[in-house]
Amino acid sequence: TATDQGPRDYQQDRFFFNDKLFVIADGMGGLSSGDKAAETVISEVSKVQNVNDETIHQALESASNICHATLDKRGTTAVVAFVDDTDVLHVHWCGDSRAYVWHVDDGLKQLTSDHGYMHYLSIYIGDTFYGGEIVKHPLKAGSVVMLTTDGIHDYLNDVSTPLRAAQALGTP
């Protein structure tokens, strides 16, 4: 994992991973509770025990409901990924954080598409949960999965492998 705060006074990106689940949330800059919205996503998704599409959707919905009920000016992106027993990658996302997969035979492939402003998780001007989207992608042996926030997108336009992307961010 690597993070870079950039020019902001504090980091609003949050992440979590364990042996089953990978999550990133990018609190919306300029919103006073963006970091708390991102923390809420991580908190709710990290509680999931039986990881599947339904439980991930429920966790994101719960995070959205908590943010809407308790935070003023909140918003975050979210990307949640897990691999099932058949080596299929499941990616749930809202907003402009992304999921990529890299394989030596296929190069770098973006799996997600950026959503417009109205489709961020728990956007402060909306009160209806937007369920995000799900994409499924079969993995090959040697595949590398990357979840990114918008701060790395420009690097990936010029970088052909995850190793070079990590080096560009200053990660060994």
Short mmCIF file of N, CA, C and O in Angstrom, two decimals, residues 20-160:
data_model
loop_
_atom_site.label_atom_id
_atom_site.label_comp_id
_atom_site.label_asym_id
_atom_site.label_seq_id
_atom_site.Cartn_x
_atom_site.Cartn_y
_atom_site.Cartn_z
N LYS A 20 -9.30 -11.51 2.73
CA LYS A 20 -10.44 -11.69 1.85
C LYS A 20 -10.84 -10.43 1.09
O LYS A 20 -11.48 -10.51 0.05
N LEU A 21 -10.51 -9.28 1.61
CA LEU A 21 -11.17 -8.04 1.21
C LEU A 21 -10.17 -6.90 1.09
O LEU A 21 -9.24 -6.79 1.89
N PHE A 22 -10.38 -6.06 0.07
CA PHE A 22 -9.55 -4.87 -0.14
C PHE A 22 -10.49 -3.68 -0.33
O PHE A 22 -11.42 -3.75 -1.14
N VAL A 23 -10.25 -2.59 0.40
CA VAL A 23 -11.16 -1.44 0.37
C VAL A 23 -10.35 -0.15 0.34
O VAL A 23 -9.39 -0.01 1.09
N ILE A 24 -10.77 0.80 -0.51
CA ILE A 24 -10.27 2.16 -0.40
C ILE A 24 -11.47 3.10 -0.43
O ILE A 24 -12.50 2.81 -1.04
N ALA A 25 -11.32 4.21 0.27
CA ALA A 25 -12.34 5.25 0.27
C ALA A 25 -11.60 6.58 0.25
O ALA A 25 -10.65 6.79 1.00
N ASP A 26 -12.03 7.47 -0.62
CA ASP A 26 -11.40 8.77 -0.79
C ASP A 26 -12.40 9.83 -0.39
O ASP A 26 -13.31 10.17 -1.16
N GLY A 27 -12.27 10.34 0.84
CA GLY A 27 -13.13 11.40 1.30
C GLY A 27 -13.04 12.59 0.37
O GLY A 27 -11.95 12.95 -0.09
N MET A 28 -14.17 13.17 0.08
CA MET A 28 -14.21 14.26 -0.89
C MET A 28 -13.58 15.52 -0.31
O MET A 28 -14.04 16.04 0.71
N GLY A 29 -12.52 15.97 -0.98
CA GLY A 29 -11.84 17.18 -0.56
C GLY A 29 -12.77 18.37 -0.64
O GLY A 29 -13.65 18.45 -1.48
N GLY A 30 -12.61 19.27 0.28
CA GLY A 30 -13.45 20.45 0.30
C GLY A 30 -14.72 20.26 1.13
O GLY A 30 -15.41 21.23 1.43
N LEU A 31 -15.02 19.04 1.49
CA LEU A 31 -16.17 18.79 2.37
C LEU A 31 -15.64 18.53 3.77
O LEU A 31 -14.74 17.72 3.97
N SER A 32 -16.23 19.19 4.75
CA SER A 32 -15.68 19.15 6.10
C SER A 32 -15.68 17.76 6.72
O SER A 32 -14.89 17.49 7.61
N SER A 33 -16.53 16.86 6.26
CA SER A 33 -16.58 15.53 6.85
C SER A 33 -16.20 14.43 5.86
O SER A 33 -16.56 13.28 6.06
N GLY A 34 -15.47 14.78 4.82
CA GLY A 34 -15.06 13.78 3.84
C GLY A 34 -14.24 12.67 4.47
O GLY A 34 -14.41 11.49 4.15
N ASP A 35 -13.33 13.03 5.37
CA ASP A 35 -12.51 12.00 6.02
C ASP A 35 -13.36 11.08 6.89
O ASP A 35 -13.15 9.87 6.92
N LYS A 36 -14.35 11.64 7.56
CA LYS A 36 -15.23 10.82 8.40
C LYS A 36 -16.11 9.91 7.54
O LYS A 36 -16.39 8.77 7.93
N ALA A 37 -16.53 10.38 6.40
CA ALA A 37 -17.31 9.52 5.49
C ALA A 37 -16.44 8.36 5.02
O ALA A 37 -16.91 7.21 4.99
N ALA A 38 -15.19 8.63 4.68
CA ALA A 38 -14.28 7.56 4.26
C ALA A 38 -14.05 6.57 5.41
O ALA A 38 -14.05 5.35 5.20
N GLU A 39 -13.87 7.08 6.62
CA GLU A 39 -13.70 6.21 7.78
C GLU A 39 -14.93 5.34 8.01
O GLU A 39 -14.81 4.17 8.39
N THR A 40 -16.10 5.89 7.77
CA THR A 40 -17.35 5.14 7.94
C THR A 40 -17.42 3.99 6.95
O THR A 40 -17.82 2.88 7.31
N VAL A 41 -17.04 4.23 5.71
CA VAL A 41 -17.01 3.15 4.72
C VAL A 41 -16.09 2.03 5.19
O VAL A 41 -16.45 0.85 5.19
N ILE A 42 -14.89 2.40 5.60
CA ILE A 42 -13.92 1.38 6.04
C ILE A 42 -14.47 0.63 7.24
O ILE A 42 -14.40 -0.61 7.30
N SER A 43 -15.04 1.34 8.19
CA SER A 43 -15.59 0.69 9.38
C SER A 43 -16.68 -0.31 9.05
O SER A 43 -16.67 -1.45 9.53
N GLU A 44 -17.62 0.08 8.20
CA GLU A 44 -18.75 -0.80 7.88
C GLU A 44 -18.32 -1.99 7.02
O GLU A 44 -18.73 -3.12 7.27
N VAL A 45 -17.49 -1.76 6.02
CA VAL A 45 -17.09 -2.85 5.14
C VAL A 45 -16.16 -3.82 5.87
O VAL A 45 -16.24 -5.04 5.67
N SER A 46 -15.30 -3.31 6.74
CA SER A 46 -14.37 -4.20 7.45
C SER A 46 -15.07 -5.14 8.42
O SER A 46 -14.49 -6.14 8.84
N LYS A 47 -16.32 -4.87 8.76
CA LYS A 47 -17.10 -5.75 9.65
C LYS A 47 -17.65 -6.98 8.93
O LYS A 47 -18.08 -7.93 9.58
N VAL A 48 -17.64 -6.97 7.61
CA VAL A 48 -18.25 -8.06 6.83
C VAL A 48 -17.48 -9.36 7.09
O VAL A 48 -16.26 -9.41 6.92
N GLN A 49 -18.20 -10.39 7.49
CA GLN A 49 -17.60 -11.70 7.75
C GLN A 49 -17.75 -12.64 6.56
O GLN A 49 -16.81 -13.28 6.14
N ASN A 50 -18.95 -12.75 6.03
CA ASN A 50 -19.23 -13.62 4.89
C ASN A 50 -19.20 -12.75 3.63
O ASN A 50 -20.19 -12.18 3.23
N VAL A 51 -18.04 -12.66 3.01
CA VAL A 51 -17.82 -11.73 1.90
C VAL A 51 -18.47 -12.26 0.63
O VAL A 51 -18.11 -13.32 0.12
N ASN A 52 -19.45 -11.51 0.13
CA ASN A 52 -20.08 -11.79 -1.16
C ASN A 52 -20.70 -10.48 -1.65
O ASN A 52 -20.67 -9.47 -0.95
N ASP A 53 -21.25 -10.50 -2.86
CA ASP A 53 -21.79 -9.26 -3.43
C ASP A 53 -22.89 -8.65 -2.57
O ASP A 53 -22.94 -7.43 -2.39
N GLU A 54 -23.75 -9.46 -2.03
CA GLU A 54 -24.86 -8.94 -1.22
C GLU A 54 -24.37 -8.29 0.07
O GLU A 54 -24.81 -7.20 0.44
N THR A 55 -23.43 -8.95 0.77
CA THR A 55 -22.97 -8.39 2.04
C THR A 55 -22.15 -7.11 1.83
O THR A 55 -22.22 -6.19 2.66
N ILE A 56 -21.42 -7.04 0.73
CA ILE A 56 -20.68 -5.81 0.43
C ILE A 56 -21.65 -4.68 0.11
O ILE A 56 -21.50 -3.55 0.61
N HIS A 57 -22.65 -4.95 -0.69
CA HIS A 57 -23.66 -3.94 -1.01
C HIS A 57 -24.33 -3.45 0.27
O HIS A 57 -24.52 -2.24 0.47
N GLN A 58 -24.69 -4.37 1.18
CA GLN A 58 -25.33 -4.00 2.43
C GLN A 58 -24.41 -3.13 3.28
O GLN A 58 -24.86 -2.17 3.91
N ALA A 59 -23.12 -3.45 3.31
CA ALA A 59 -22.17 -2.65 4.09
C ALA A 59 -22.04 -1.24 3.53
O ALA A 59 -21.99 -0.26 4.28
N LEU A 60 -22.00 -1.11 2.20
CA LEU A 60 -21.93 0.22 1.59
C LEU A 60 -23.21 1.01 1.85
O LEU A 60 -23.17 2.21 2.12
N GLU A 61 -24.33 0.33 1.79
CA GLU A 61 -25.60 1.00 2.07
C GLU A 61 -25.65 1.45 3.53
O GLU A 61 -26.09 2.56 3.83
N SER A 62 -25.18 0.62 4.43
CA SER A 62 -25.13 0.98 5.84
C SER A 62 -24.23 2.20 6.05
O SER A 62 -24.60 3.13 6.78
N ALA A 63 -23.07 2.21 5.42
CA ALA A 63 -22.16 3.36 5.53
C ALA A 63 -22.84 4.62 5.02
O ALA A 63 -22.74 5.69 5.64
N SER A 64 -23.53 4.52 3.90
CA SER A 64 -24.23 5.67 3.35
C SER A 64 -25.29 6.19 4.32
O SER A 64 -25.40 7.40 4.55
N ASN A 65 -26.05 5.28 4.89
CA ASN A 65 -27.10 5.67 5.84
C ASN A 65 -26.52 6.34 7.07
O ASN A 65 -27.06 7.34 7.56
N ILE A 66 -25.43 5.81 7.59
CA ILE A 66 -24.78 6.40 8.77
C ILE A 66 -24.28 7.80 8.43
O ILE A 66 -24.48 8.75 9.19
N CYS A 67 -23.62 7.93 7.29
CA CYS A 67 -23.10 9.24 6.89
C CYS A 67 -24.23 10.25 6.75
O CYS A 67 -24.12 11.39 7.22
N HIS A 68 -25.29 9.83 6.11
CA HIS A 68 -26.40 10.76 5.90
C HIS A 68 -27.04 11.18 7.22
O HIS A 68 -27.41 12.34 7.39
N ALA A 69 -27.13 10.27 8.16
CA ALA A 69 -27.79 10.57 9.43
C ALA A 69 -26.91 11.35 10.40
O ALA A 69 -27.43 12.07 11.25
N THR A 70 -25.59 11.22 10.27
CA THR A 70 -24.73 11.77 11.32
C THR A 70 -23.74 12.83 10.88
O THR A 70 -23.18 13.52 11.72
N LEU A 71 -23.51 12.96 9.59
CA LEU A 71 -22.47 13.88 9.14
C LEU A 71 -23.05 14.99 8.28
O LEU A 71 -23.88 14.75 7.43
N ASP A 72 -22.55 16.20 8.51
CA ASP A 72 -22.90 17.33 7.66
C ASP A 72 -21.79 17.48 6.63
O ASP A 72 -20.61 17.34 6.95
N LYS A 73 -22.14 17.75 5.41
CA LYS A 73 -21.16 17.94 4.33
C LYS A 73 -20.22 16.75 4.25
O LYS A 73 -19.02 16.86 4.49
N ARG A 74 -20.79 15.61 3.89
CA ARG A 74 -20.01 14.40 3.82
C ARG A 74 -20.03 13.85 2.41
O ARG A 74 -20.99 14.07 1.67
N GLY A 75 -19.02 13.12 2.07
CA GLY A 75 -18.99 12.46 0.78
C GLY A 75 -17.69 11.69 0.63
O GLY A 75 -16.66 12.09 1.16
N THR A 76 -17.75 10.58 -0.07
CA THR A 76 -16.57 9.78 -0.30
C THR A 76 -16.77 8.91 -1.52
O THR A 76 -17.90 8.63 -1.91
N THR A 77 -15.67 8.51 -2.13
CA THR A 77 -15.72 7.46 -3.13
C THR A 77 -15.47 6.15 -2.39
O THR A 77 -15.07 6.15 -1.23
N ALA A 78 -15.68 5.04 -3.07
CA ALA A 78 -15.38 3.75 -2.46
C ALA A 78 -15.11 2.73 -3.55
O ALA A 78 -15.76 2.73 -4.58
N VAL A 79 -14.12 1.88 -3.30
CA VAL A 79 -13.87 0.70 -4.13
C VAL A 79 -13.63 -0.46 -3.18
O VAL A 79 -12.80 -0.36 -2.27
N VAL A 80 -14.40 -1.52 -3.38
CA VAL A 80 -14.28 -2.72 -2.56
C VAL A 80 -14.04 -3.89 -3.51
O VAL A 80 -14.76 -4.05 -4.50
N ALA A 81 -13.03 -4.71 -3.23
CA ALA A 81 -12.72 -5.84 -4.09
C ALA A 81 -12.48 -7.10 -3.28
O ALA A 81 -11.94 -7.04 -2.18
N PHE A 82 -12.91 -8.21 -3.85
CA PHE A 82 -12.61 -9.52 -3.28
C PHE A 82 -12.53 -10.54 -4.40
O PHE A 82 -13.06 -10.33 -5.49
N VAL A 83 -11.86 -11.64 -4.12
CA VAL A 83 -11.73 -12.73 -5.09
C VAL A 83 -12.52 -13.91 -4.55
O VAL A 83 -12.34 -14.32 -3.41
N ASP A 84 -13.39 -14.47 -5.39
CA ASP A 84 -14.20 -15.61 -4.96
C ASP A 84 -13.43 -16.93 -5.13
O ASP A 84 -12.26 -16.94 -5.55
N ASP A 85 -14.08 -18.03 -4.79
CA ASP A 85 -13.43 -19.34 -4.83
C ASP A 85 -13.08 -19.81 -6.24
O ASP A 85 -12.33 -20.78 -6.39
N THR A 86 -13.61 -19.16 -7.25
CA THR A 86 -13.31 -19.54 -8.64
C THR A 86 -12.31 -18.58 -9.29
O THR A 86 -12.19 -18.54 -10.51
N ASP A 87 -11.61 -17.80 -8.47
CA ASP A 87 -10.62 -16.82 -8.94
C ASP A 87 -11.22 -15.72 -9.81
O ASP A 87 -10.59 -15.23 -10.74
N VAL A 88 -12.44 -15.34 -9.48
CA VAL A 88 -13.07 -14.19 -10.14
C VAL A 88 -13.00 -13.01 -9.18
O VAL A 88 -13.38 -13.12 -8.01
N LEU A 89 -12.49 -11.89 -9.68
CA LEU A 89 -12.42 -10.66 -8.91
C LEU A 89 -13.76 -9.96 -8.98
O LEU A 89 -14.30 -9.75 -10.07
N HIS A 90 -14.32 -9.59 -7.84
CA HIS A 90 -15.56 -8.81 -7.75
C HIS A 90 -15.18 -7.42 -7.27
O HIS A 90 -14.52 -7.28 -6.24
N VAL A 91 -15.60 -6.39 -7.99
CA VAL A 91 -15.29 -5.01 -7.63
C VAL A 91 -16.58 -4.22 -7.53
O VAL A 91 -17.36 -4.16 -8.48
N HIS A 92 -16.80 -3.60 -6.37
CA HIS A 92 -17.93 -2.69 -6.14
C HIS A 92 -17.34 -1.29 -6.06
O HIS A 92 -16.33 -1.09 -5.38
N TRP A 93 -17.98 -0.32 -6.72
CA TRP A 93 -17.43 1.03 -6.62
C TRP A 93 -18.48 2.11 -6.82
O TRP A 93 -19.51 1.89 -7.43
N CYS A 94 -18.17 3.26 -6.24
CA CYS A 94 -18.92 4.51 -6.40
C CYS A 94 -17.89 5.62 -6.54
O CYS A 94 -16.92 5.67 -5.79
N GLY A 95 -18.10 6.51 -7.48
CA GLY A 95 -17.22 7.67 -7.61
C GLY A 95 -16.09 7.45 -8.59
O GLY A 95 -16.19 6.63 -9.51
N ASP A 96 -14.99 8.17 -8.39
CA ASP A 96 -13.88 8.14 -9.35
C ASP A 96 -12.66 7.39 -8.84
O ASP A 96 -11.60 7.45 -9.48
N SER A 97 -12.76 6.69 -7.74
CA SER A 97 -11.69 5.77 -7.38
C SER A 97 -11.82 4.55 -8.29
O SER A 97 -12.91 4.21 -8.74
N ARG A 98 -10.71 3.91 -8.57
CA ARG A 98 -10.69 2.91 -9.64
C ARG A 98 -10.10 1.57 -9.20
O ARG A 98 -9.35 1.49 -8.22
N ALA A 99 -10.40 0.56 -10.01
CA ALA A 99 -9.77 -0.75 -9.89
C ALA A 99 -9.12 -1.08 -11.23
O ALA A 99 -9.72 -0.85 -12.30
N TYR A 100 -7.91 -1.59 -11.17
CA TYR A 100 -7.17 -2.02 -12.34
C TYR A 100 -6.70 -3.46 -12.10
O TYR A 100 -6.51 -3.87 -10.96
N VAL A 101 -6.48 -4.17 -13.17
CA VAL A 101 -5.81 -5.46 -13.10
C VAL A 101 -4.70 -5.45 -14.14
O VAL A 101 -4.85 -4.91 -15.24
N TRP A 102 -3.56 -5.99 -13.74
CA TRP A 102 -2.43 -6.07 -14.64
C TRP A 102 -2.01 -7.52 -14.76
O TRP A 102 -1.98 -8.26 -13.78
N HIS A 103 -1.70 -7.93 -15.97
CA HIS A 103 -1.13 -9.25 -16.23
C HIS A 103 -0.11 -9.09 -17.35
O HIS A 103 -0.33 -8.31 -18.28
N VAL A 104 0.97 -9.84 -17.27
CA VAL A 104 2.03 -9.72 -18.24
C VAL A 104 1.52 -9.93 -19.67
O VAL A 104 2.01 -9.29 -20.62
N ASP A 105 0.53 -10.79 -19.86
CA ASP A 105 0.00 -11.05 -21.21
C ASP A 105 -0.95 -9.96 -21.70
O ASP A 105 -1.10 -9.77 -22.91
N ASP A 106 -1.60 -9.26 -20.78
CA ASP A 106 -2.66 -8.33 -21.14
C ASP A 106 -2.35 -6.87 -20.86
O ASP A 106 -3.08 -5.98 -21.30
N GLY A 107 -1.30 -6.60 -20.11
CA GLY A 107 -1.00 -5.23 -19.72
C GLY A 107 -1.95 -4.75 -18.63
O GLY A 107 -2.59 -5.54 -17.93
N LEU A 108 -2.06 -3.46 -18.52
CA LEU A 108 -2.89 -2.83 -17.49
C LEU A 108 -4.28 -2.56 -18.04
O LEU A 108 -4.43 -1.96 -19.10
N LYS A 109 -5.30 -3.02 -17.32
CA LYS A 109 -6.69 -2.84 -17.76
C LYS A 109 -7.48 -2.17 -16.65
O LYS A 109 -7.50 -2.64 -15.51
N GLN A 110 -8.13 -1.06 -16.97
CA GLN A 110 -9.01 -0.39 -16.01
C GLN A 110 -10.35 -1.13 -16.00
O GLN A 110 -10.99 -1.29 -17.03
N LEU A 111 -10.78 -1.58 -14.82
CA LEU A 111 -12.03 -2.34 -14.70
C LEU A 111 -13.23 -1.47 -14.41
O LEU A 111 -14.36 -1.87 -14.68
N THR A 112 -13.01 -0.32 -13.83
CA THR A 112 -14.11 0.56 -13.42
C THR A 112 -14.16 1.78 -14.32
O THR A 112 -13.19 2.10 -15.01
N SER A 113 -15.29 2.47 -14.28
CA SER A 113 -15.41 3.75 -14.99
C SER A 113 -15.79 4.80 -13.96
O SER A 113 -16.49 4.51 -12.99
N ASP A 114 -15.31 5.99 -14.16
CA ASP A 114 -15.57 7.06 -13.21
C ASP A 114 -17.04 7.48 -13.25
O ASP A 114 -17.63 7.59 -14.33
N HIS A 115 -17.59 7.69 -12.09
CA HIS A 115 -18.96 8.19 -11.98
C HIS A 115 -18.94 9.70 -11.85
O HIS A 115 -17.99 10.26 -11.33
N GLY A 116 -20.02 10.31 -12.27
CA GLY A 116 -20.16 11.75 -12.10
C GLY A 116 -20.42 12.11 -10.65
O GLY A 116 -20.65 11.27 -9.79
N TYR A 117 -20.42 13.38 -10.39
CA TYR A 117 -20.53 13.93 -9.04
C TYR A 117 -21.75 13.40 -8.28
O TYR A 117 -21.70 13.17 -7.08
N MET A 118 -22.84 13.17 -8.95
CA MET A 118 -24.07 12.74 -8.27
C MET A 118 -24.01 11.29 -7.82
O MET A 118 -24.88 10.84 -7.11
N HIS A 119 -22.99 10.54 -8.21
CA HIS A 119 -22.96 9.12 -7.89
C HIS A 119 -21.91 8.76 -6.85
O HIS A 119 -21.55 7.60 -6.71
N TYR A 120 -21.42 9.72 -6.11
CA TYR A 120 -20.51 9.43 -5.03
C TYR A 120 -21.31 8.88 -3.86
O TYR A 120 -22.49 9.17 -3.71
N LEU A 121 -20.66 8.10 -3.04
CA LEU A 121 -21.34 7.50 -1.90
C LEU A 121 -21.76 8.57 -0.91
O LEU A 121 -20.95 9.38 -0.46
N SER A 122 -23.03 8.59 -0.61
CA SER A 122 -23.59 9.48 0.40
C SER A 122 -23.28 10.95 0.14
O SER A 122 -22.87 11.69 1.02
N ILE A 123 -23.44 11.34 -1.09
CA ILE A 123 -23.15 12.73 -1.44
C ILE A 123 -24.02 13.66 -0.60
O ILE A 123 -25.17 13.36 -0.31
N TYR A 124 -23.49 14.77 -0.19
CA TYR A 124 -24.19 15.60 0.77
C TYR A 124 -25.45 16.25 0.21
O TYR A 124 -26.31 16.65 0.98
N ILE A 125 -25.60 16.34 -1.10
CA ILE A 125 -26.81 16.96 -1.63
C ILE A 125 -27.89 15.94 -1.95
O ILE A 125 -28.95 16.28 -2.43
N GLY A 126 -27.63 14.67 -1.67
CA GLY A 126 -28.62 13.64 -1.92
C GLY A 126 -28.86 12.82 -0.67
O GLY A 126 -28.03 12.76 0.21
N ASP A 127 -30.00 12.20 -0.60
CA ASP A 127 -30.26 11.38 0.57
C ASP A 127 -30.67 9.96 0.20
O ASP A 127 -31.10 9.20 1.04
N THR A 128 -30.52 9.59 -1.05
CA THR A 128 -30.85 8.25 -1.49
C THR A 128 -29.56 7.51 -1.79
O THR A 128 -28.69 8.02 -2.49
N PHE A 129 -29.44 6.31 -1.25
CA PHE A 129 -28.23 5.53 -1.49
C PHE A 129 -28.13 5.15 -2.95
O PHE A 129 -29.04 4.58 -3.52
N TYR A 130 -27.01 5.50 -3.55
CA TYR A 130 -26.71 5.05 -4.89
C TYR A 130 -25.88 3.79 -4.74
O TYR A 130 -24.81 3.82 -4.15
N GLY A 131 -26.37 2.68 -5.22
CA GLY A 131 -25.76 1.39 -4.96
C GLY A 131 -24.43 1.15 -5.63
O GLY A 131 -23.80 0.14 -5.40
N GLY A 132 -23.98 2.06 -6.44
CA GLY A 132 -22.72 1.86 -7.12
C GLY A 132 -22.86 0.83 -8.22
O GLY A 132 -23.95 0.53 -8.68
N GLU A 133 -21.74 0.31 -8.64
CA GLU A 133 -21.73 -0.69 -9.69
C GLU A 133 -20.86 -1.85 -9.25
O GLU A 133 -20.05 -1.74 -8.34
N ILE A 134 -21.05 -2.97 -9.95
CA ILE A 134 -20.25 -4.16 -9.70
C ILE A 134 -19.70 -4.63 -11.04
O ILE A 134 -20.42 -4.67 -12.04
N VAL A 135 -18.44 -4.99 -11.05
CA VAL A 135 -17.84 -5.63 -12.21
C VAL A 135 -17.16 -6.90 -11.73
O VAL A 135 -16.63 -6.95 -10.62
N LYS A 136 -17.20 -7.93 -12.57
CA LYS A 136 -16.52 -9.19 -12.25
C LYS A 136 -15.51 -9.48 -13.35
O LYS A 136 -15.80 -9.28 -14.53
N HIS A 137 -14.33 -9.92 -12.92
CA HIS A 137 -13.24 -10.14 -13.88
C HIS A 137 -12.47 -11.40 -13.49
O HIS A 137 -11.95 -11.48 -12.38
N PRO A 138 -12.39 -12.39 -14.39
CA PRO A 138 -11.61 -13.59 -14.06
C PRO A 138 -10.12 -13.25 -14.00
O PRO A 138 -9.61 -12.51 -14.84
N LEU A 139 -9.46 -13.78 -12.98
CA LEU A 139 -8.04 -13.53 -12.81
C LEU A 139 -7.22 -14.70 -13.34
O LEU A 139 -7.63 -15.86 -13.24
N LYS A 140 -6.08 -14.37 -13.91
CA LYS A 140 -5.11 -15.38 -14.35
C LYS A 140 -4.02 -15.46 -13.28
O LYS A 140 -3.79 -14.50 -12.54
N ALA A 141 -3.33 -16.57 -13.25
CA ALA A 141 -2.17 -16.68 -12.36
C ALA A 141 -1.21 -15.55 -12.67
O ALA A 141 -0.93 -15.26 -13.84
N GLY A 142 -0.74 -14.88 -11.65
CA GLY A 142 0.19 -13.76 -11.83
C GLY A 142 -0.47 -12.41 -11.99
O GLY A 142 0.22 -11.41 -12.15
N SER A 143 -1.79 -12.36 -11.94
CA SER A 143 -2.49 -11.06 -12.04
C SER A 143 -2.19 -10.21 -10.81
O SER A 143 -2.04 -10.72 -9.71
N VAL A 144 -2.13 -8.92 -11.03
CA VAL A 144 -1.95 -7.95 -9.95
C VAL A 144 -3.14 -7.01 -9.99
O VAL A 144 -3.49 -6.48 -11.04
N VAL A 145 -3.78 -6.83 -8.84
CA VAL A 145 -4.95 -5.95 -8.73
C VAL A 145 -4.52 -4.69 -8.01
O VAL A 145 -3.82 -4.74 -7.00
N MET A 146 -4.93 -3.54 -8.54
CA MET A 146 -4.65 -2.25 -7.90
C MET A 146 -5.95 -1.49 -7.72
O MET A 146 -6.73 -1.36 -8.66
N LEU A 147 -6.16 -1.00 -6.52
CA LEU A 147 -7.26 -0.07 -6.23
C LEU A 147 -6.62 1.29 -6.02
O LEU A 147 -5.65 1.41 -5.27
N THR A 148 -7.17 2.32 -6.68
CA THR A 148 -6.53 3.64 -6.62
C THR A 148 -7.56 4.74 -6.38
O THR A 148 -8.72 4.62 -6.78
N THR A 149 -7.09 5.81 -5.77
CA THR A 149 -7.88 7.03 -5.69
C THR A 149 -7.40 7.95 -6.82
O THR A 149 -6.42 7.65 -7.51
N ASP A 150 -8.09 9.06 -6.99
CA ASP A 150 -7.82 9.91 -8.16
C ASP A 150 -6.41 10.49 -8.19
O ASP A 150 -5.95 10.89 -9.25
N GLY A 151 -5.70 10.49 -7.09
CA GLY A 151 -4.35 11.05 -7.08
C GLY A 151 -3.34 10.28 -7.91
O GLY A 151 -2.30 10.82 -8.27
N ILE A 152 -3.63 9.04 -8.24
CA ILE A 152 -2.68 8.23 -9.02
C ILE A 152 -3.07 8.11 -10.49
O ILE A 152 -2.28 7.68 -11.31
N HIS A 153 -4.24 8.54 -10.85
CA HIS A 153 -4.72 8.32 -12.21
C HIS A 153 -3.76 8.85 -13.28
O HIS A 153 -3.53 8.18 -14.28
N ASP A 154 -3.20 10.02 -13.08
CA ASP A 154 -2.29 10.57 -14.08
C ASP A 154 -1.02 9.74 -14.20
O ASP A 154 -0.46 9.61 -15.28
N TYR A 155 -0.55 9.16 -13.09
CA TYR A 155 0.63 8.31 -13.15
C TYR A 155 0.37 7.09 -14.02
O TYR A 155 1.23 6.65 -14.76
N LEU A 156 -0.81 6.52 -13.91
CA LEU A 156 -1.09 5.29 -14.64
C LEU A 156 -1.24 5.51 -16.13
O LEU A 156 -1.10 4.57 -16.91
N ASN A 157 -1.50 6.73 -16.55
CA ASN A 157 -1.55 7.00 -17.99
C ASN A 157 -0.19 6.82 -18.65
O ASN A 157 -0.11 6.53 -19.83
N ASP A 158 0.87 7.00 -17.87
CA ASP A 158 2.22 6.92 -18.42
C ASP A 158 2.98 5.69 -17.96
O ASP A 158 4.15 5.54 -18.23
N VAL A 159 2.35 4.82 -17.21
CA VAL A 159 3.05 3.70 -16.59
C VAL A 159 2.46 2.39 -17.09
O VAL A 159 1.26 2.23 -17.15
N SER A 160 3.33 1.44 -17.45
CA SER A 160 2.83 0.21 -18.05
C SER A 160 2.73 -0.96 -17.09
O SER A 160 2.11 -1.96 -17.42
#
